[in-house]
Tab-separated table of C-alpha atoms in Angstrom:
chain	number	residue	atom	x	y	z
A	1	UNK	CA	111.463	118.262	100.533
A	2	UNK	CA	110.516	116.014	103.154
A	3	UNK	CA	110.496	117.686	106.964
A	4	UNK	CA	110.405	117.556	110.156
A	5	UNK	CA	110.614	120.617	112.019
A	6	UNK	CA	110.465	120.319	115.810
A	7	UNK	CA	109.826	123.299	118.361
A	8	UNK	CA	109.261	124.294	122.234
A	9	UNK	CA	111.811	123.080	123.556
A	10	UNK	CA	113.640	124.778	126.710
A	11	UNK	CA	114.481	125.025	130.789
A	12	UNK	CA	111.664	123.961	133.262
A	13	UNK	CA	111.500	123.623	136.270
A	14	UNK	CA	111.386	120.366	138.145
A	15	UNK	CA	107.534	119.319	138.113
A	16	UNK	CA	106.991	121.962	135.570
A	17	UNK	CA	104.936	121.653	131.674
A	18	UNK	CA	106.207	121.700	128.532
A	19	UNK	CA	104.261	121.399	124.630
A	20	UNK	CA	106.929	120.205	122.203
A	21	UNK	CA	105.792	120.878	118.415
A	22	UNK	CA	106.579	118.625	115.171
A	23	UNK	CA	105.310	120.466	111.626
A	24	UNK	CA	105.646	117.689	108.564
A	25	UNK	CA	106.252	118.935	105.337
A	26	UNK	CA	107.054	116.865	101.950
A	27	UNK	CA	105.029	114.201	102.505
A	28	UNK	CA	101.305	112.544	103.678
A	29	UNK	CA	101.316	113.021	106.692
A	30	UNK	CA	97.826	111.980	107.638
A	31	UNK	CA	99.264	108.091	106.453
A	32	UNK	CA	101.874	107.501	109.066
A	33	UNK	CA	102.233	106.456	112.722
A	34	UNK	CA	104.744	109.202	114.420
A	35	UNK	CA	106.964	109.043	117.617
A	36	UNK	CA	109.018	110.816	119.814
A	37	UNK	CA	112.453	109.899	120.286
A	38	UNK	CA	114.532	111.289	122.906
A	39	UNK	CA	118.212	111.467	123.462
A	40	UNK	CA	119.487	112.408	127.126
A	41	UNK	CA	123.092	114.069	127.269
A	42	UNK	CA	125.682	111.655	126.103
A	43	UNK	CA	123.289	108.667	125.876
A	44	UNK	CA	121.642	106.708	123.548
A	45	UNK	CA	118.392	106.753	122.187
A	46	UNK	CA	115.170	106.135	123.818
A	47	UNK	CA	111.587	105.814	122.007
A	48	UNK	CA	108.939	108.060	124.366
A	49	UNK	CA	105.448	107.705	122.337
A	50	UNK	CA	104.318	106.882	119.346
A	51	UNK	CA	100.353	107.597	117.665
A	52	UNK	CA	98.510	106.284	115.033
A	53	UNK	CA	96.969	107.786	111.592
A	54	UNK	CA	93.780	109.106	113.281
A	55	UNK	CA	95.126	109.629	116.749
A	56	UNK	CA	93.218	106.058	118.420
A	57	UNK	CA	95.823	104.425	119.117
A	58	UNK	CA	98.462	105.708	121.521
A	59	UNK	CA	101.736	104.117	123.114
A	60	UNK	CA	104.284	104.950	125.704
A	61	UNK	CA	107.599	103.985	127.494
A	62	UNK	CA	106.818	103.333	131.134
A	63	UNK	CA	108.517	106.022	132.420
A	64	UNK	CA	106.009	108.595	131.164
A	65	UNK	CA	103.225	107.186	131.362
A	66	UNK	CA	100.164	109.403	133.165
A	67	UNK	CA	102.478	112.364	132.768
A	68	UNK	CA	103.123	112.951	128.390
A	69	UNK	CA	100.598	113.136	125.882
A	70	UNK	CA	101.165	112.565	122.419
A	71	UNK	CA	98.753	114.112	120.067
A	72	UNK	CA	98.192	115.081	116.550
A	73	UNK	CA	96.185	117.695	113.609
A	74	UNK	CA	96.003	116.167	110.436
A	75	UNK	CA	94.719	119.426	109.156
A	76	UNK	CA	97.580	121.126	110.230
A	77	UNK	CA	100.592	118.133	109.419
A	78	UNK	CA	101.286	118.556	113.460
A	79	UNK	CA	102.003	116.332	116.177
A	80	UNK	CA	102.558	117.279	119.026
A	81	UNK	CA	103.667	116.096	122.730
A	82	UNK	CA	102.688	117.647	126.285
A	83	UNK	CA	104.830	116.639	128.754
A	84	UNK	CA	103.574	117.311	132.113
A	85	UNK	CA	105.197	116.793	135.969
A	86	UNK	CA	108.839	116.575	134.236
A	87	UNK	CA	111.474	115.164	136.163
A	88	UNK	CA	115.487	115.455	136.063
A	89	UNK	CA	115.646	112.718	134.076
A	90	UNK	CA	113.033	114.241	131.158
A	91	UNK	CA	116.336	116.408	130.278
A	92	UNK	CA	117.202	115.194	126.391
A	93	UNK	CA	117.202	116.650	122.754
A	94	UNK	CA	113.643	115.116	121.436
A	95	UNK	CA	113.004	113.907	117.901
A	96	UNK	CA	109.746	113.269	116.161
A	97	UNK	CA	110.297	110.873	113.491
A	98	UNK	CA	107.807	109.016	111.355
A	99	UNK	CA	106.578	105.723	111.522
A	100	UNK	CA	107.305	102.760	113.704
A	101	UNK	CA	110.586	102.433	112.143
A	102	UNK	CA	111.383	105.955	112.162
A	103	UNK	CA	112.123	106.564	108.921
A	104	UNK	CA	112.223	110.169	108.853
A	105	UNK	CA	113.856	111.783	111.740
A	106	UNK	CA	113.233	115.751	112.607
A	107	UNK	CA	116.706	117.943	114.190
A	108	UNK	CA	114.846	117.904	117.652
A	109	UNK	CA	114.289	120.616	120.665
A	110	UNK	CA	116.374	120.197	123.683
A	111	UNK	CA	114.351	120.014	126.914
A	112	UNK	CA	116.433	121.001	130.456
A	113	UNK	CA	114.341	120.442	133.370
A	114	UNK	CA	116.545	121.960	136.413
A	115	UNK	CA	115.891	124.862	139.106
B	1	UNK	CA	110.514	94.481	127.293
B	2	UNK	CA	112.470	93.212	124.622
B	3	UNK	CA	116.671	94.065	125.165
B	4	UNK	CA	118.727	94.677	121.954
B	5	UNK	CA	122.454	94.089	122.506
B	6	UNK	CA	125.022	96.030	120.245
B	7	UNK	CA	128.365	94.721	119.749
B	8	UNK	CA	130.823	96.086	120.141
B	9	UNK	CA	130.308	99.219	121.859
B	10	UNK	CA	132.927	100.633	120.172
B	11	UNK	CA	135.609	99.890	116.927
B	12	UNK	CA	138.418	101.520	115.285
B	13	UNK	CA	138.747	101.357	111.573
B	14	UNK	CA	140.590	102.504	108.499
B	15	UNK	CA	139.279	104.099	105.108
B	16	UNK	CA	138.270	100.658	103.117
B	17	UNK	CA	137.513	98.451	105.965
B	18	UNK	CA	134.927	95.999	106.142
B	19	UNK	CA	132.953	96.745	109.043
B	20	UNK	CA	130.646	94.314	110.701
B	21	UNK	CA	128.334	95.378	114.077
B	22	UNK	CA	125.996	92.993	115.439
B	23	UNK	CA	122.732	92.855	116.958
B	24	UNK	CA	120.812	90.545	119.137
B	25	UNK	CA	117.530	90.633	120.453
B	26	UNK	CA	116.251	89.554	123.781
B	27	UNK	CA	113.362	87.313	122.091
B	28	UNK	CA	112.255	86.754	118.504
B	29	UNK	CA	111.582	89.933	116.269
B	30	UNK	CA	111.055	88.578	113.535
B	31	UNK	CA	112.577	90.978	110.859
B	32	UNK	CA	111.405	94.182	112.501
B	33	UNK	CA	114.583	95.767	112.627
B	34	UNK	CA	116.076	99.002	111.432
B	35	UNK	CA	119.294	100.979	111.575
B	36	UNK	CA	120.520	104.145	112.218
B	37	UNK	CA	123.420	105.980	111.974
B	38	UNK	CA	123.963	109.153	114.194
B	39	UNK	CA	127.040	111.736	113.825
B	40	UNK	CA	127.942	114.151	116.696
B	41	UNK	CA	125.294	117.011	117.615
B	42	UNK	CA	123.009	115.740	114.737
B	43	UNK	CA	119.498	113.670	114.182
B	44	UNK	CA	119.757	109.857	113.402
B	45	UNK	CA	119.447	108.757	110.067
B	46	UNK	CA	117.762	106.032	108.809
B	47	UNK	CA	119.996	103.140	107.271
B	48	UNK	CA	117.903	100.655	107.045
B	49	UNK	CA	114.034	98.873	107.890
B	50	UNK	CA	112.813	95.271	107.797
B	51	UNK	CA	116.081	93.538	108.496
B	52	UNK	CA	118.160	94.086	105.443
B	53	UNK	CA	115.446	96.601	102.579
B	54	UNK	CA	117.927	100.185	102.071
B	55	UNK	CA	117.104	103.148	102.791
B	56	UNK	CA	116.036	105.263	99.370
B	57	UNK	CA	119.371	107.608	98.947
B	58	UNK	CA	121.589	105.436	101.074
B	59	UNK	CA	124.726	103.815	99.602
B	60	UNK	CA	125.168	100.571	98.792
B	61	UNK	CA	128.096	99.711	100.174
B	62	UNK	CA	125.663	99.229	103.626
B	63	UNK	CA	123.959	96.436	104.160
B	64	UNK	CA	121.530	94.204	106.908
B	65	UNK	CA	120.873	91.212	107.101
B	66	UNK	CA	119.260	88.139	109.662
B	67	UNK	CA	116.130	87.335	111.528
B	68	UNK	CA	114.929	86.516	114.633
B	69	UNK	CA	116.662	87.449	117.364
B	70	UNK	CA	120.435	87.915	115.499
B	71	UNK	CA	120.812	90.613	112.516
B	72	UNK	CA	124.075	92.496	111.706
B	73	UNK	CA	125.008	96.021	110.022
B	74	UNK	CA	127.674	95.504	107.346
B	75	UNK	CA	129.804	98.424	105.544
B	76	UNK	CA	131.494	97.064	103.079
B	77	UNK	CA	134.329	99.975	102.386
B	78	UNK	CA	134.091	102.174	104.828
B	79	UNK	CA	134.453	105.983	104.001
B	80	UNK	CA	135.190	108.807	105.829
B	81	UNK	CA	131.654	109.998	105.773
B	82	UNK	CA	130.955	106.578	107.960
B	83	UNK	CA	132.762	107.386	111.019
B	84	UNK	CA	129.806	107.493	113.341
B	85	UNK	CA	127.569	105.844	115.839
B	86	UNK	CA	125.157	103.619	114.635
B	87	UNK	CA	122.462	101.804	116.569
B	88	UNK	CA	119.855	98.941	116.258
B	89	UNK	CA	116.066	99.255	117.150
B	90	UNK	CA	113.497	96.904	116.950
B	91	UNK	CA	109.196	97.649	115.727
B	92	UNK	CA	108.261	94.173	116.532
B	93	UNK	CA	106.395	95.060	120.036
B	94	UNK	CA	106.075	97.803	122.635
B	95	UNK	CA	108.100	99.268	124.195
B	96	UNK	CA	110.381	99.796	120.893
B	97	UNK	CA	113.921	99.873	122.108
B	98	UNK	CA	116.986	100.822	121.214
B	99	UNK	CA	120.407	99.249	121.282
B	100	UNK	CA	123.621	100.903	123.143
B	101	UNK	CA	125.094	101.658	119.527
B	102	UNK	CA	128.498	101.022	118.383
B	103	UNK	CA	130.771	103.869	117.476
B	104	UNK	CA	133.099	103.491	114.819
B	105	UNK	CA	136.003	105.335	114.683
B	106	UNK	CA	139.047	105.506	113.377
């Protein structure tokens, strides 16, 4: 069956670090560009970042720029994103998904940033 | 950026409707545009890629078509399992972005 499991997910503080997971299972994994999606409370969606097959090529929405990283392990079917200074307005369910059409969506991890 | 503009934001529908929701893009996009449909509390699902190809496993009675900067979502016969929001997003640059969806109700 083809998977997306996401994980790490929870309340941080204001300025505070988070590592979200994504484990792929059911499919190559190693062959396809991945993203993060995120949804804030009653909104729509918004893409975050998105990296290629062999991790060289890396892309983000303004807003997070200098603060996320998206990463991935082949060898493990992982990607993974580390979200760093998070704001207010970081608070959302996030989705990995595959490829730049997001073909395959995960059931996400909800993030809260408040003190 | 590139804007994609849903319409409408909302409908209201009956069981067997034909349901049209349009798209438009901000600049040319070629045909790098998919769908998605979303129901409360859960993940999107991918409808549809490249304008108007299905899906694998998603029923016929949906549909996509145009190019450019104008594409539309059709459901033929709308079923109960449709009630939903769905939104537009385009792959042809960076940032990808998202339309406001359209939630179809009934």
């Amino acid at each position: 069956e083809v998977q997306l499991v996401e994980s790490g997910g929870g309340l941080v503080q204001p300025g505070g670090s988070l590592r979200l997971s994504c484990a792929a299972s059911g499919f190559t994994f190693s062959s396809y560009w991945m993203s993060w999606v995120r949804q804030a409370p009653g909104k729509g969606l918004e893409w975050v970042a998105n990296i290629n097959q062999d991790g060289s090529e890396k892309y983000y929405v303004d807003s997070v720029k200098g603060r996320f990283t998206i990463s991935r392990d082949n060898a493990k079917n992982s990607l993974y994103l580390l979200m760093k200074s998070l704001r207010a307005e970081d608070t959302a369910v996030y989705y990995c998904a595959s490829g730049v059409a997001f073909q395959i969506w995960g059931q996400g991890t909800m993030v809260t940033v408040s003190s | 950026d590139i804007q994609m503009t849903q319409s409408p934001s909302s409908l209201s529908a009956s069981v067997g409707d034909r349901v049209t929701i349009a798209c438009r893009a901000s600049q040319g996009i070629s045909n790098y545009l998919a769908w998605f449909q979303q129901k409360p509390g859960k993940a999107p699902k991918s409808l549809i890629y490249a304008a108007s190809r299905l899906q694998s496993g998603v029923p016929s009675n949906f549909s996509g078509s145009g190019s450019g900067t104008d594409f539309t979502l059709t459901i033929s016969s709308l079923q109960p399992e449709d009630f939903a929001t769905y939104y537009c997003q385009q792959y042809n640059s960076y940032p990808l972005t998202f339309g406001g969806g359209t939630k179809v109700e009934i």
